[in-house]
mmCIF file of C-alpha atoms and ligand atoms in Angstrom:
data_model
loop_
_atom_site.group_PDB
_atom_site.id
_atom_site.type_symbol
_atom_site.label_atom_id
_atom_site.label_comp_id
_atom_site.label_asym_id
_atom_site.label_seq_id
_atom_site.Cartn_x
_atom_site.Cartn_y
_atom_site.Cartn_z
ATOM 1 C CA MET A 1 -14.206 -35.480 5.594
ATOM 2 C CA THR A 2 -13.618 -31.810 5.532
ATOM 3 C CA THR A 3 -13.197 -29.498 8.766
ATOM 4 C CA GLN A 4 -15.834 -27.152 9.030
ATOM 5 C CA ARG A 5 -14.313 -23.298 8.921
ATOM 6 C CA THR A 6 -15.217 -21.074 11.436
ATOM 7 C CA VAL A 7 -15.868 -17.214 10.486
ATOM 8 C CA LEU A 8 -16.480 -14.123 12.665
ATOM 9 C CA ILE A 9 -18.392 -11.293 12.071
ATOM 10 C CA THR A 10 -18.592 -7.996 13.628
ATOM 11 C CA GLY A 11 -21.731 -5.742 13.147
ATOM 12 C CA VAL A 12 -23.726 -9.329 12.909
ATOM 13 C CA ALA A 13 -27.195 -7.803 14.450
ATOM 14 C CA GLY A 14 -26.984 -4.970 11.663
ATOM 15 C CA PHE A 15 -28.411 -5.056 8.205
ATOM 16 C CA ILE A 16 -25.145 -6.399 5.899
ATOM 17 C CA GLY A 17 -23.801 -8.609 8.778
ATOM 18 C CA SER A 18 -26.889 -10.502 9.271
ATOM 19 C CA ASN A 19 -27.556 -11.322 5.757
ATOM 20 C CA LEU A 20 -23.879 -12.626 5.239
ATOM 21 C CA ALA A 21 -24.111 -14.590 8.218
ATOM 22 C CA ASP A 22 -27.524 -15.971 6.824
ATOM 23 C CA ARG A 23 -25.409 -17.014 3.702
ATOM 24 C CA LEU A 24 -22.547 -18.642 5.358
ATOM 25 C CA LEU A 25 -24.437 -20.611 7.922
ATOM 26 C CA SER A 26 -25.784 -21.841 4.301
ATOM 27 C CA GLU A 27 -22.825 -22.645 3.449
ATOM 28 C CA GLY A 28 -21.527 -24.782 6.136
ATOM 29 C CA PHE A 29 -19.471 -22.255 8.423
ATOM 30 C CA ARG A 30 -19.588 -21.896 11.859
ATOM 31 C CA VAL A 31 -20.205 -18.672 12.353
ATOM 32 C CA ILE A 32 -19.242 -16.526 15.350
ATOM 33 C CA GLY A 33 -20.875 -12.774 15.696
ATOM 34 C CA ILE A 34 -20.267 -9.733 17.531
ATOM 35 C CA ASP A 35 -22.322 -6.929 18.150
ATOM 36 C CA ASN A 36 -23.125 -4.413 20.794
ATOM 37 C CA LEU A 37 -26.399 -3.956 20.029
ATOM 38 C CA SER A 38 -26.468 0.002 19.883
ATOM 39 C CA TYR A 39 -27.910 -0.296 16.319
ATOM 40 C CA GLY A 40 -28.691 -3.585 15.406
ATOM 41 C CA VAL A 41 -31.070 -6.100 17.160
ATOM 42 C CA LEU A 42 -31.092 -9.237 18.328
ATOM 43 C CA GLU A 43 -34.142 -10.875 16.847
ATOM 44 C CA GLN A 44 -32.243 -10.028 13.756
ATOM 45 C CA VAL A 45 -28.983 -12.427 14.098
ATOM 46 C CA PRO A 46 -29.623 -15.878 12.645
ATOM 47 C CA GLU A 47 -30.136 -18.848 14.409
ATOM 48 C CA GLY A 48 -27.315 -21.057 14.607
ATOM 49 C CA VAL A 49 -24.885 -17.982 15.018
ATOM 50 C CA GLU A 50 -22.693 -17.970 18.397
ATOM 51 C CA PHE A 51 -23.635 -14.109 19.230
ATOM 52 C CA HIS A 52 -21.617 -12.615 21.925
ATOM 53 C CA LYS A 53 -22.659 -9.117 23.136
ATOM 54 C CA LEU A 54 -19.444 -7.538 23.107
ATOM 55 C CA ASP A 55 -18.234 -3.975 21.886
ATOM 56 C CA ILE A 56 -15.297 -4.207 19.434
ATOM 57 C CA ARG A 57 -13.143 -1.457 21.716
ATOM 58 C CA SER A 58 -13.415 -4.181 24.108
ATOM 59 C CA SER A 59 -10.135 -6.521 25.104
ATOM 60 C CA GLU A 60 -12.836 -9.072 25.930
ATOM 61 C CA ILE A 61 -12.951 -9.847 22.193
ATOM 62 C CA TYR A 62 -9.681 -11.138 21.740
ATOM 63 C CA PRO A 63 -9.903 -14.941 22.810
ATOM 64 C CA LEU A 64 -12.911 -14.979 20.369
ATOM 65 C CA PHE A 65 -10.084 -14.500 17.425
ATOM 66 C CA ASN A 66 -8.166 -17.798 18.292
ATOM 67 C CA GLN A 67 -8.852 -20.381 15.800
ATOM 68 C CA VAL A 68 -10.828 -18.317 13.042
ATOM 69 C CA ASP A 69 -10.198 -18.843 9.999
ATOM 70 C CA ALA A 70 -11.576 -15.526 8.442
ATOM 71 C CA VAL A 71 -13.061 -12.352 10.121
ATOM 72 C CA TYR A 72 -15.504 -9.825 8.575
ATOM 73 C CA HIS A 73 -15.074 -6.250 10.325
ATOM 74 C CA LEU A 74 -18.876 -4.854 9.103
ATOM 75 C CA ALA A 75 -19.608 -3.073 12.931
ATOM 76 C CA ALA A 76 -19.330 0.837 12.514
ATOM 77 C CA LYS A 77 -20.998 4.046 13.518
ATOM 78 C CA ASN A 78 -22.282 4.626 10.012
ATOM 79 C CA CYS A 79 -24.891 6.885 10.359
ATOM 80 C CA ILE A 80 -23.645 9.970 8.165
ATOM 81 C CA ALA A 81 -25.338 12.922 10.229
ATOM 82 C CA ASP A 82 -24.977 11.152 13.747
ATOM 83 C CA CYS A 83 -20.936 10.768 12.665
ATOM 84 C CA GLN A 84 -20.944 14.733 12.370
ATOM 85 C CA ILE A 85 -22.601 15.532 15.365
ATOM 86 C CA ASP A 86 -19.983 13.050 17.367
ATOM 87 C CA PRO A 87 -16.475 12.955 15.517
ATOM 88 C CA LEU A 88 -15.098 11.869 19.245
ATOM 89 C CA GLU A 89 -17.156 8.679 19.163
ATOM 90 C CA THR A 90 -17.153 8.054 15.675
ATOM 91 C CA SER A 91 -13.643 8.038 15.567
ATOM 92 C CA ASP A 92 -13.697 5.701 19.127
ATOM 93 C CA ILE A 93 -15.853 3.067 17.095
ATOM 94 C CA ASN A 94 -14.294 3.354 13.676
ATOM 95 C CA VAL A 95 -10.999 3.852 14.160
ATOM 96 C CA THR A 96 -10.185 2.562 17.444
ATOM 97 C CA GLY A 97 -12.526 -0.040 17.478
ATOM 98 C CA THR A 98 -11.024 -0.996 13.547
ATOM 99 C CA VAL A 99 -7.581 -1.137 15.129
ATOM 100 C CA ASN A 100 -8.648 -3.164 17.884
ATOM 101 C CA VAL A 101 -9.864 -5.683 15.417
ATOM 102 C CA PHE A 102 -7.322 -5.814 13.277
ATOM 103 C CA GLU A 103 -4.961 -6.164 16.879
ATOM 104 C CA ALA A 104 -7.112 -9.205 17.809
ATOM 105 C CA SER A 105 -6.861 -10.666 14.087
ATOM 106 C CA ARG A 106 -3.222 -10.603 14.287
ATOM 107 C CA ARG A 107 -2.677 -11.856 17.736
ATOM 108 C CA GLY A 108 -5.472 -14.742 16.994
ATOM 109 C CA GLN A 109 -3.346 -15.565 13.628
ATOM 110 C CA VAL A 110 -6.495 -15.104 11.729
ATOM 111 C CA GLY A 111 -6.076 -16.005 7.983
ATOM 112 C CA LYS A 112 -7.899 -13.076 6.327
ATOM 113 C CA VAL A 113 -9.655 -10.029 7.261
ATOM 114 C CA ILE A 114 -12.775 -8.602 5.276
ATOM 115 C CA TYR A 115 -13.794 -5.372 6.325
ATOM 116 C CA ALA A 116 -16.082 -2.839 5.123
ATOM 117 C CA GLU A 117 -14.798 0.897 3.834
ATOM 118 C CA SER A 118 -17.119 3.061 1.899
ATOM 119 C CA SER A 119 -18.263 4.912 -1.279
ATOM 120 C CA ALA A 120 -18.502 7.755 1.079
ATOM 121 C CA LEU A 121 -14.752 7.935 0.746
ATOM 122 C CA TYR A 122 -15.668 9.599 -2.562
ATOM 123 C CA GLU A 123 -17.563 12.292 -1.607
ATOM 124 C CA GLY A 124 -15.353 14.895 -2.845
ATOM 125 C CA SER A 125 -14.878 13.465 -6.397
ATOM 126 C CA SER A 126 -16.763 14.487 -9.365
ATOM 127 C CA VAL A 127 -15.032 11.615 -11.558
ATOM 128 C CA MET A 128 -18.431 9.225 -13.032
ATOM 129 C CA PRO A 129 -18.222 6.154 -12.533
ATOM 130 C CA THR A 130 -16.295 6.468 -9.754
ATOM 131 C CA PRO A 131 -12.981 3.929 -9.581
ATOM 132 C CA GLU A 132 -11.276 3.103 -6.550
ATOM 133 C CA SER A 133 -8.629 5.854 -6.328
ATOM 134 C CA GLU A 134 -10.678 8.694 -6.101
ATOM 135 C CA VAL A 135 -10.442 8.928 -2.390
ATOM 136 C CA TYR A 136 -11.390 12.416 -1.447
ATOM 137 C CA PRO A 137 -13.460 11.891 1.572
ATOM 138 C CA GLN A 138 -15.200 14.784 3.319
ATOM 139 C CA SER A 139 -17.231 13.870 6.344
ATOM 140 C CA PHE A 140 -16.086 12.713 9.792
ATOM 141 C CA TYR A 141 -17.780 9.356 9.031
ATOM 142 C CA ALA A 142 -15.597 9.269 5.504
ATOM 143 C CA VAL A 143 -12.586 10.264 7.444
ATOM 144 C CA SER A 144 -12.992 7.447 9.869
ATOM 145 C CA LYS A 145 -12.862 4.662 7.309
ATOM 146 C CA LEU A 146 -10.011 6.768 5.368
ATOM 147 C CA ALA A 147 -8.080 6.115 9.148
ATOM 148 C CA GLY A 148 -9.231 2.198 9.122
ATOM 149 C CA MET A 149 -7.655 1.760 5.526
ATOM 150 C CA ALA A 150 -4.178 3.218 6.610
ATOM 151 C CA PHE A 151 -3.982 0.828 9.689
ATOM 152 C CA ALA A 152 -5.303 -1.985 7.403
ATOM 153 C CA GLU A 153 -2.263 -1.314 4.875
ATOM 154 C CA ALA A 154 0.523 -0.482 7.817
ATOM 155 C CA TYR A 155 -0.896 -3.995 9.590
ATOM 156 C CA ARG A 156 -0.794 -5.409 6.038
ATOM 157 C CA ARG A 157 2.818 -4.269 5.913
ATOM 158 C CA PHE A 158 4.288 -4.759 9.282
ATOM 159 C CA TYR A 159 2.709 -7.786 10.451
ATOM 160 C CA GLY A 160 1.466 -9.639 7.226
ATOM 161 C CA LEU A 161 -2.082 -9.434 8.084
ATOM 162 C CA ARG A 162 -4.107 -10.637 4.895
ATOM 163 C CA THR A 163 -6.531 -8.355 4.362
ATOM 164 C CA THR A 164 -9.274 -6.771 1.784
ATOM 165 C CA ALA A 165 -11.294 -3.613 1.871
ATOM 166 C CA LEU A 166 -14.869 -3.355 0.584
ATOM 167 C CA ARG A 167 -16.410 -0.117 -0.714
ATOM 168 C CA TYR A 168 -20.073 -0.783 -0.459
ATOM 169 C CA PHE A 169 -22.368 1.837 -2.787
ATOM 170 C CA CYS A 170 -26.014 1.776 -1.381
ATOM 171 C CA VAL A 171 -26.856 -2.026 -0.307
ATOM 172 C CA TYR A 172 -30.345 -2.383 -0.244
ATOM 173 C CA GLY A 173 -32.487 -5.862 0.594
ATOM 174 C CA PRO A 174 -34.435 -7.662 3.612
ATOM 175 C CA ARG A 175 -33.093 -6.432 7.169
ATOM 176 C CA GLN A 176 -32.389 -3.111 6.073
ATOM 177 C CA ASP A 177 -32.614 -0.891 9.465
ATOM 178 C CA TYR A 178 -36.505 1.128 9.112
ATOM 179 C CA ARG A 179 -36.012 2.568 12.765
ATOM 180 C CA ARG A 180 -33.945 5.225 12.070
ATOM 181 C CA THR A 181 -34.895 8.714 12.195
ATOM 182 C CA ILE A 182 -34.289 9.300 8.055
ATOM 183 C CA PRO A 183 -34.334 5.040 7.131
ATOM 184 C CA PRO A 184 -33.214 3.944 4.225
ATOM 185 C CA LEU A 185 -35.303 5.204 1.358
ATOM 186 C CA MET A 186 -36.727 1.846 -0.127
ATOM 187 C CA SER A 187 -37.911 0.568 3.460
ATOM 188 C CA ALA A 188 -39.039 3.926 4.156
ATOM 189 C CA PHE A 189 -40.796 4.503 0.596
ATOM 190 C CA VAL A 190 -42.093 0.464 1.046
ATOM 191 C CA ILE A 191 -43.168 1.175 4.368
ATOM 192 C CA ASN A 192 -45.515 4.066 4.174
ATOM 193 C CA LEU A 193 -47.018 3.014 0.502
ATOM 194 C CA LEU A 194 -48.137 -0.030 2.177
ATOM 195 C CA GLN A 195 -49.504 1.891 4.939
ATOM 196 C CA GLY A 196 -51.402 3.987 2.447
ATOM 197 C CA LYS A 197 -49.304 6.893 3.725
ATOM 198 C CA GLN A 198 -47.648 9.435 1.726
ATOM 199 C CA PRO A 199 -43.716 9.159 1.797
ATOM 200 C CA THR A 200 -41.226 11.676 1.720
ATOM 201 C CA ILE A 201 -38.718 12.115 -0.513
ATOM 202 C CA TYR A 202 -35.810 14.957 0.915
ATOM 203 C CA GLY A 203 -34.796 17.124 -2.150
ATOM 204 C CA THR A 204 -36.434 17.055 -5.569
ATOM 205 C CA GLY A 205 -36.060 12.982 -6.445
ATOM 206 C CA GLU A 206 -33.206 13.912 -9.159
ATOM 207 C CA LYS A 207 -30.671 12.514 -7.181
ATOM 208 C CA ARG A 208 -29.102 9.511 -8.286
ATOM 209 C CA ARG A 209 -27.596 6.353 -6.309
ATOM 210 C CA ASP A 210 -26.137 3.205 -7.571
ATOM 211 C CA PHE A 211 -28.069 0.470 -5.658
ATOM 212 C CA ILE A 212 -26.636 -3.098 -4.993
ATOM 213 C CA TYR A 213 -28.702 -5.785 -3.633
ATOM 214 C CA VAL A 214 -27.177 -7.528 -0.613
ATOM 215 C CA ASP A 215 -26.939 -10.689 -2.112
ATOM 216 C CA ASP A 216 -24.994 -10.007 -4.935
ATOM 217 C CA VAL A 217 -22.192 -8.123 -1.936
ATOM 218 C CA ASN A 218 -22.371 -11.612 -0.447
ATOM 219 C CA ASP A 219 -21.375 -13.566 -3.624
ATOM 220 C CA PHE A 220 -18.209 -11.449 -3.454
ATOM 221 C CA HIS A 221 -17.966 -11.626 0.495
ATOM 222 C CA LEU A 222 -17.784 -15.712 0.021
ATOM 223 C CA GLN A 223 -15.330 -15.028 -3.138
ATOM 224 C CA CYS A 224 -12.921 -12.892 -0.808
ATOM 225 C CA LEU A 225 -11.891 -15.798 1.424
ATOM 226 C CA ASP A 226 -10.706 -18.010 -0.648
ATOM 227 C CA ASP A 227 -9.621 -15.886 -3.587
ATOM 228 C CA PRO A 228 -5.682 -14.778 -2.800
ATOM 229 C CA ARG A 229 -5.828 -11.842 -5.793
ATOM 230 C CA THR A 230 -8.230 -9.923 -3.496
ATOM 231 C CA ASP A 231 -5.529 -9.749 -0.543
ATOM 232 C CA GLY A 232 -4.159 -6.418 0.028
ATOM 233 C CA ASN A 233 -6.735 -5.016 -2.489
ATOM 234 C CA VAL A 234 -9.891 -2.860 -2.300
ATOM 235 C CA TYR A 235 -13.330 -3.329 -4.196
ATOM 236 C CA ASN A 236 -15.921 -0.999 -4.865
ATOM 237 C CA LEU A 237 -19.435 -2.957 -4.721
ATOM 238 C CA GLY A 238 -21.882 -1.393 -6.509
ATOM 239 C CA SER A 239 -24.239 -2.308 -9.859
ATOM 240 C CA GLY A 240 -22.309 0.042 -12.065
ATOM 241 C CA ILE A 241 -26.023 1.648 -12.631
ATOM 242 C CA SER A 242 -27.718 4.828 -10.746
ATOM 243 C CA TYR A 243 -31.025 5.242 -10.472
ATOM 244 C CA SER A 244 -32.560 8.302 -9.629
ATOM 245 C CA VAL A 245 -34.743 8.257 -6.254
ATOM 246 C CA LEU A 246 -38.171 9.323 -8.212
ATOM 247 C CA ASP A 247 -36.797 6.258 -10.360
ATOM 248 C CA ILE A 248 -36.954 4.017 -7.147
ATOM 249 C CA TYR A 249 -40.416 5.684 -6.277
ATOM 250 C CA LYS A 250 -41.734 4.874 -9.518
ATOM 251 C CA ALA A 251 -40.515 1.162 -9.399
ATOM 252 C CA ILE A 252 -41.821 0.484 -5.997
ATOM 253 C CA ALA A 253 -45.338 2.365 -6.422
ATOM 254 C CA ARG A 254 -45.252 -0.013 -9.899
ATOM 255 C CA LEU A 255 -44.676 -2.888 -7.957
ATOM 256 C CA LEU A 256 -47.097 -2.556 -5.458
ATOM 257 C CA GLY A 257 -49.893 -0.864 -7.457
ATOM 258 C CA LYS A 258 -50.070 1.798 -5.409
ATOM 259 C CA ASP A 259 -51.022 5.258 -6.774
ATOM 260 C CA ILE A 260 -50.138 7.670 -4.066
ATOM 261 C CA GLN A 261 -47.736 10.819 -4.998
ATOM 262 C CA PRO A 262 -44.860 11.292 -2.406
ATOM 263 C CA GLN A 263 -44.092 14.625 -0.381
ATOM 264 C CA PHE A 264 -40.992 16.437 -1.077
ATOM 265 C CA LYS A 265 -39.048 18.110 2.214
ATOM 266 C CA PRO A 266 -36.236 20.249 1.593
ATOM 267 C CA ASP A 267 -32.738 18.590 0.921
ATOM 268 C CA LEU A 268 -30.651 16.704 3.305
ATOM 269 C CA PRO A 269 -27.433 18.556 3.702
ATOM 270 C CA GLY A 270 -24.409 17.157 2.547
ATOM 271 C CA GLU A 271 -25.774 14.630 0.274
ATOM 272 C CA ALA A 272 -24.053 13.934 -3.003
ATOM 273 C CA ASP A 273 -25.675 14.566 -6.129
ATOM 274 C CA VAL A 274 -25.090 11.528 -7.657
ATOM 275 C CA THR A 275 -22.793 8.253 -6.932
ATOM 276 C CA LEU A 276 -21.811 5.781 -9.559
ATOM 277 C CA ALA A 277 -19.645 2.776 -8.992
ATOM 278 C CA ASP A 278 -16.679 1.805 -11.514
ATOM 279 C CA ILE A 279 -16.812 -2.008 -10.314
ATOM 280 C CA SER A 280 -14.182 -2.929 -13.213
ATOM 281 C CA ALA A 281 -12.011 -4.094 -10.054
ATOM 282 C CA ALA A 282 -14.546 -6.494 -8.955
ATOM 283 C CA ARG A 283 -15.361 -7.254 -12.589
ATOM 284 C CA SER A 284 -11.534 -8.477 -13.055
ATOM 285 C CA VAL A 285 -11.733 -11.125 -10.138
ATOM 286 C CA GLY A 286 -14.707 -12.828 -12.002
ATOM 287 C CA TRP A 287 -17.122 -10.802 -10.084
ATOM 288 C CA SER A 288 -20.693 -9.197 -11.161
ATOM 289 C CA PRO A 289 -23.750 -8.620 -9.647
ATOM 290 C CA HIS A 290 -26.734 -10.551 -10.844
ATOM 291 C CA VAL A 291 -29.977 -9.089 -9.415
ATOM 292 C CA SER A 292 -32.121 -6.960 -10.935
ATOM 293 C CA LEU A 293 -33.714 -3.727 -9.436
ATOM 294 C CA ASP A 294 -36.706 -5.603 -9.304
ATOM 295 C CA GLU A 295 -36.122 -8.441 -8.305
ATOM 296 C CA GLY A 296 -34.477 -6.928 -5.626
ATOM 297 C CA LEU A 297 -36.989 -4.674 -4.459
ATOM 298 C CA ILE A 298 -39.635 -7.706 -4.413
ATOM 299 C CA GLN A 299 -37.383 -9.824 -2.018
ATOM 300 C CA SER A 300 -37.603 -6.324 0.170
ATOM 301 C CA ILE A 301 -41.158 -5.765 0.076
ATOM 302 C CA THR A 302 -41.614 -9.649 0.767
ATOM 303 C CA PHE A 303 -39.282 -8.972 4.069
ATOM 304 C CA ILE A 304 -41.090 -6.317 4.989
ATOM 305 C CA LYS A 305 -44.840 -7.431 4.314
ATOM 306 C CA ASP A 306 -43.974 -10.623 6.165
ATOM 307 C CA LYS A 307 -41.613 -9.820 8.972
ATOM 308 C CA VAL A 308 -41.814 -5.907 9.697
ATOM 309 C CA LEU A 309 -45.429 -4.981 9.174
ATOM 310 C CA THR A 310 -46.437 -8.416 11.104
ATOM 311 C CA GLN A 311 -44.940 -7.130 14.024
ATOM 312 C CA PRO A 312 -46.830 -5.344 16.659
HETATM 313 N N1 NAD B 1 -25.951 -0.532 4.380
HETATM 314 C C1 NAD B 1 -24.813 0.209 3.102
HETATM 315 O O1 NAD B 1 -25.380 0.675 2.245
HETATM 316 C C2 NAD B 1 -23.501 0.495 3.517
HETATM 317 C C3 NAD B 1 -23.100 1.250 2.458
HETATM 318 C C4 NAD B 1 -21.121 1.881 2.764
HETATM 319 C C5 NAD B 1 -20.528 1.678 3.651
HETATM 320 N N2 NAD B 1 -21.109 0.517 5.160
HETATM 321 C C6 NAD B 1 -20.331 -0.282 6.160
HETATM 322 O O2 NAD B 1 -20.870 -1.268 5.590
HETATM 323 C C7 NAD B 1 -20.395 -1.541 7.246
HETATM 324 C C8 NAD B 1 -22.529 -2.518 8.217
HETATM 325 O O3 NAD B 1 -23.183 -1.670 7.414
HETATM 326 P P1 NAD B 1 -25.013 -1.786 7.548
HETATM 327 O O4 NAD B 1 -25.979 -1.145 6.493
HETATM 328 O O5 NAD B 1 -25.173 -3.534 7.575
HETATM 329 O O6 NAD B 1 -25.208 -1.319 9.280
HETATM 330 P P2 NAD B 1 -25.783 -1.517 10.204
HETATM 331 O O7 NAD B 1 -25.922 -0.401 11.048
HETATM 332 O O8 NAD B 1 -26.960 -1.691 10.016
HETATM 333 O O9 NAD B 1 -25.055 -2.848 10.827
HETATM 334 C C9 NAD B 1 -24.036 -2.162 12.017
HETATM 335 C C10 NAD B 1 -23.829 -3.086 12.918
HETATM 336 O O10 NAD B 1 -22.780 -2.597 13.957
HETATM 337 C C11 NAD B 1 -22.814 -2.510 15.135
HETATM 338 N N3 NAD B 1 -21.995 -1.999 15.886
HETATM 339 C C12 NAD B 1 -22.090 -0.187 16.497
HETATM 340 N N4 NAD B 1 -20.794 0.060 17.002
HETATM 341 C C13 NAD B 1 -20.947 -1.232 17.413
HETATM 342 C C14 NAD B 1 -19.566 -1.198 18.382
HETATM 343 N N5 NAD B 1 -18.621 -0.070 18.934
HETATM 344 N N6 NAD B 1 -19.417 -2.523 18.807
HETATM 345 C C15 NAD B 1 -19.791 -3.744 18.724
HETATM 346 N N7 NAD B 1 -21.197 -3.497 17.413
HETATM 347 C C16 NAD B 1 -20.932 -2.259 16.784
HETATM 348 C C17 NAD B 1 -24.435 -2.024 15.504
HETATM 349 O O11 NAD B 1 -25.053 -2.480 16.370
HETATM 350 C C18 NAD B 1 -25.192 -2.867 14.092
HETATM 351 O O12 NAD B 1 -25.721 -3.800 14.531
HETATM 352 C C19 NAD B 1 -20.567 -0.433 8.080
HETATM 353 O O13 NAD B 1 -18.818 -0.562 8.206
HETATM 354 C C20 NAD B 1 -21.020 0.430 7.186
HETATM 355 O O14 NAD B 1 -20.244 1.633 7.618
HETATM 356 C C21 NAD B 1 -22.441 0.036 4.692
#
């Protein structure tokens, strides 16, 4: 008989955390989840997760880290615009909170910590596709992720904590947070088009983004648990393809059979013109993305039709 393994996810009520919890439960793991519900929502936490409404900065999280095989640390203040307005809280959550999670993992003798960095670390680089070495953060959000990275390195060096850092590009899929003031563009396009409204494009629509479907990201999450080659390393998680905002708009309009022209508004400040991941590091340990843009969009559209637009 094999023993059931236990994983803990911070940020479990958020987009990536809730999708990861689903996947781990379906693979037979016991899943403990932490979230303070500042951005995430309780209804999003999959049934079967042992949920604790806690803040990652609190010492109350420590007992939960005992006898945990692995931790996925995803909780963060991650809206770049909000982080710019409040650098102090950004540091408090993304730096102090992250150190608290590393400390809880050390005390609990957690086997492995897999944690979220971001492609925002490449804000100041123009090298395309961008490899992991091009770290030039510019925003407060990216700087806070850089600090987390330095602490992970120190925990590895001084306490032997096994960590893997993941630099997500634009992750998309079911449960993306569509309630934000400026929601992720795919959800916004789908919701507006389904409601017969004119979607908004900020700028000319020529900005390009590397989109990666959440299931592909979860494949790598799972791999990091047991693959010692990933210990102490950092990986870009993108598709290695970049699409313009207009490409995405046209793909969604085609899949929905809608012929509505978008409205254009002034560009949002501080947004990169292009993001494009060099994914050779993740490929070198056997991972590759499998979900095509159309397949991923169809899954996202189905979720919005069934679960979002049916809500009162
Ligand atoms: N989604 C992407 O495309 C993307 C890209 C790059 C990096 N990331 C990183 O991946 C991680 C997950 O992103 P996501 O898209 O799922 O974000 P999300 O906002 O949907 O989820 C984050 C969750 O963390 C929770 N949280 C925030 N502060 C907390 C605190 N102090 N204590 C406890 N919980 C707290 C929120 O309530 C939310 O449920 C984040 O660290 C983010 O910076 C995401």
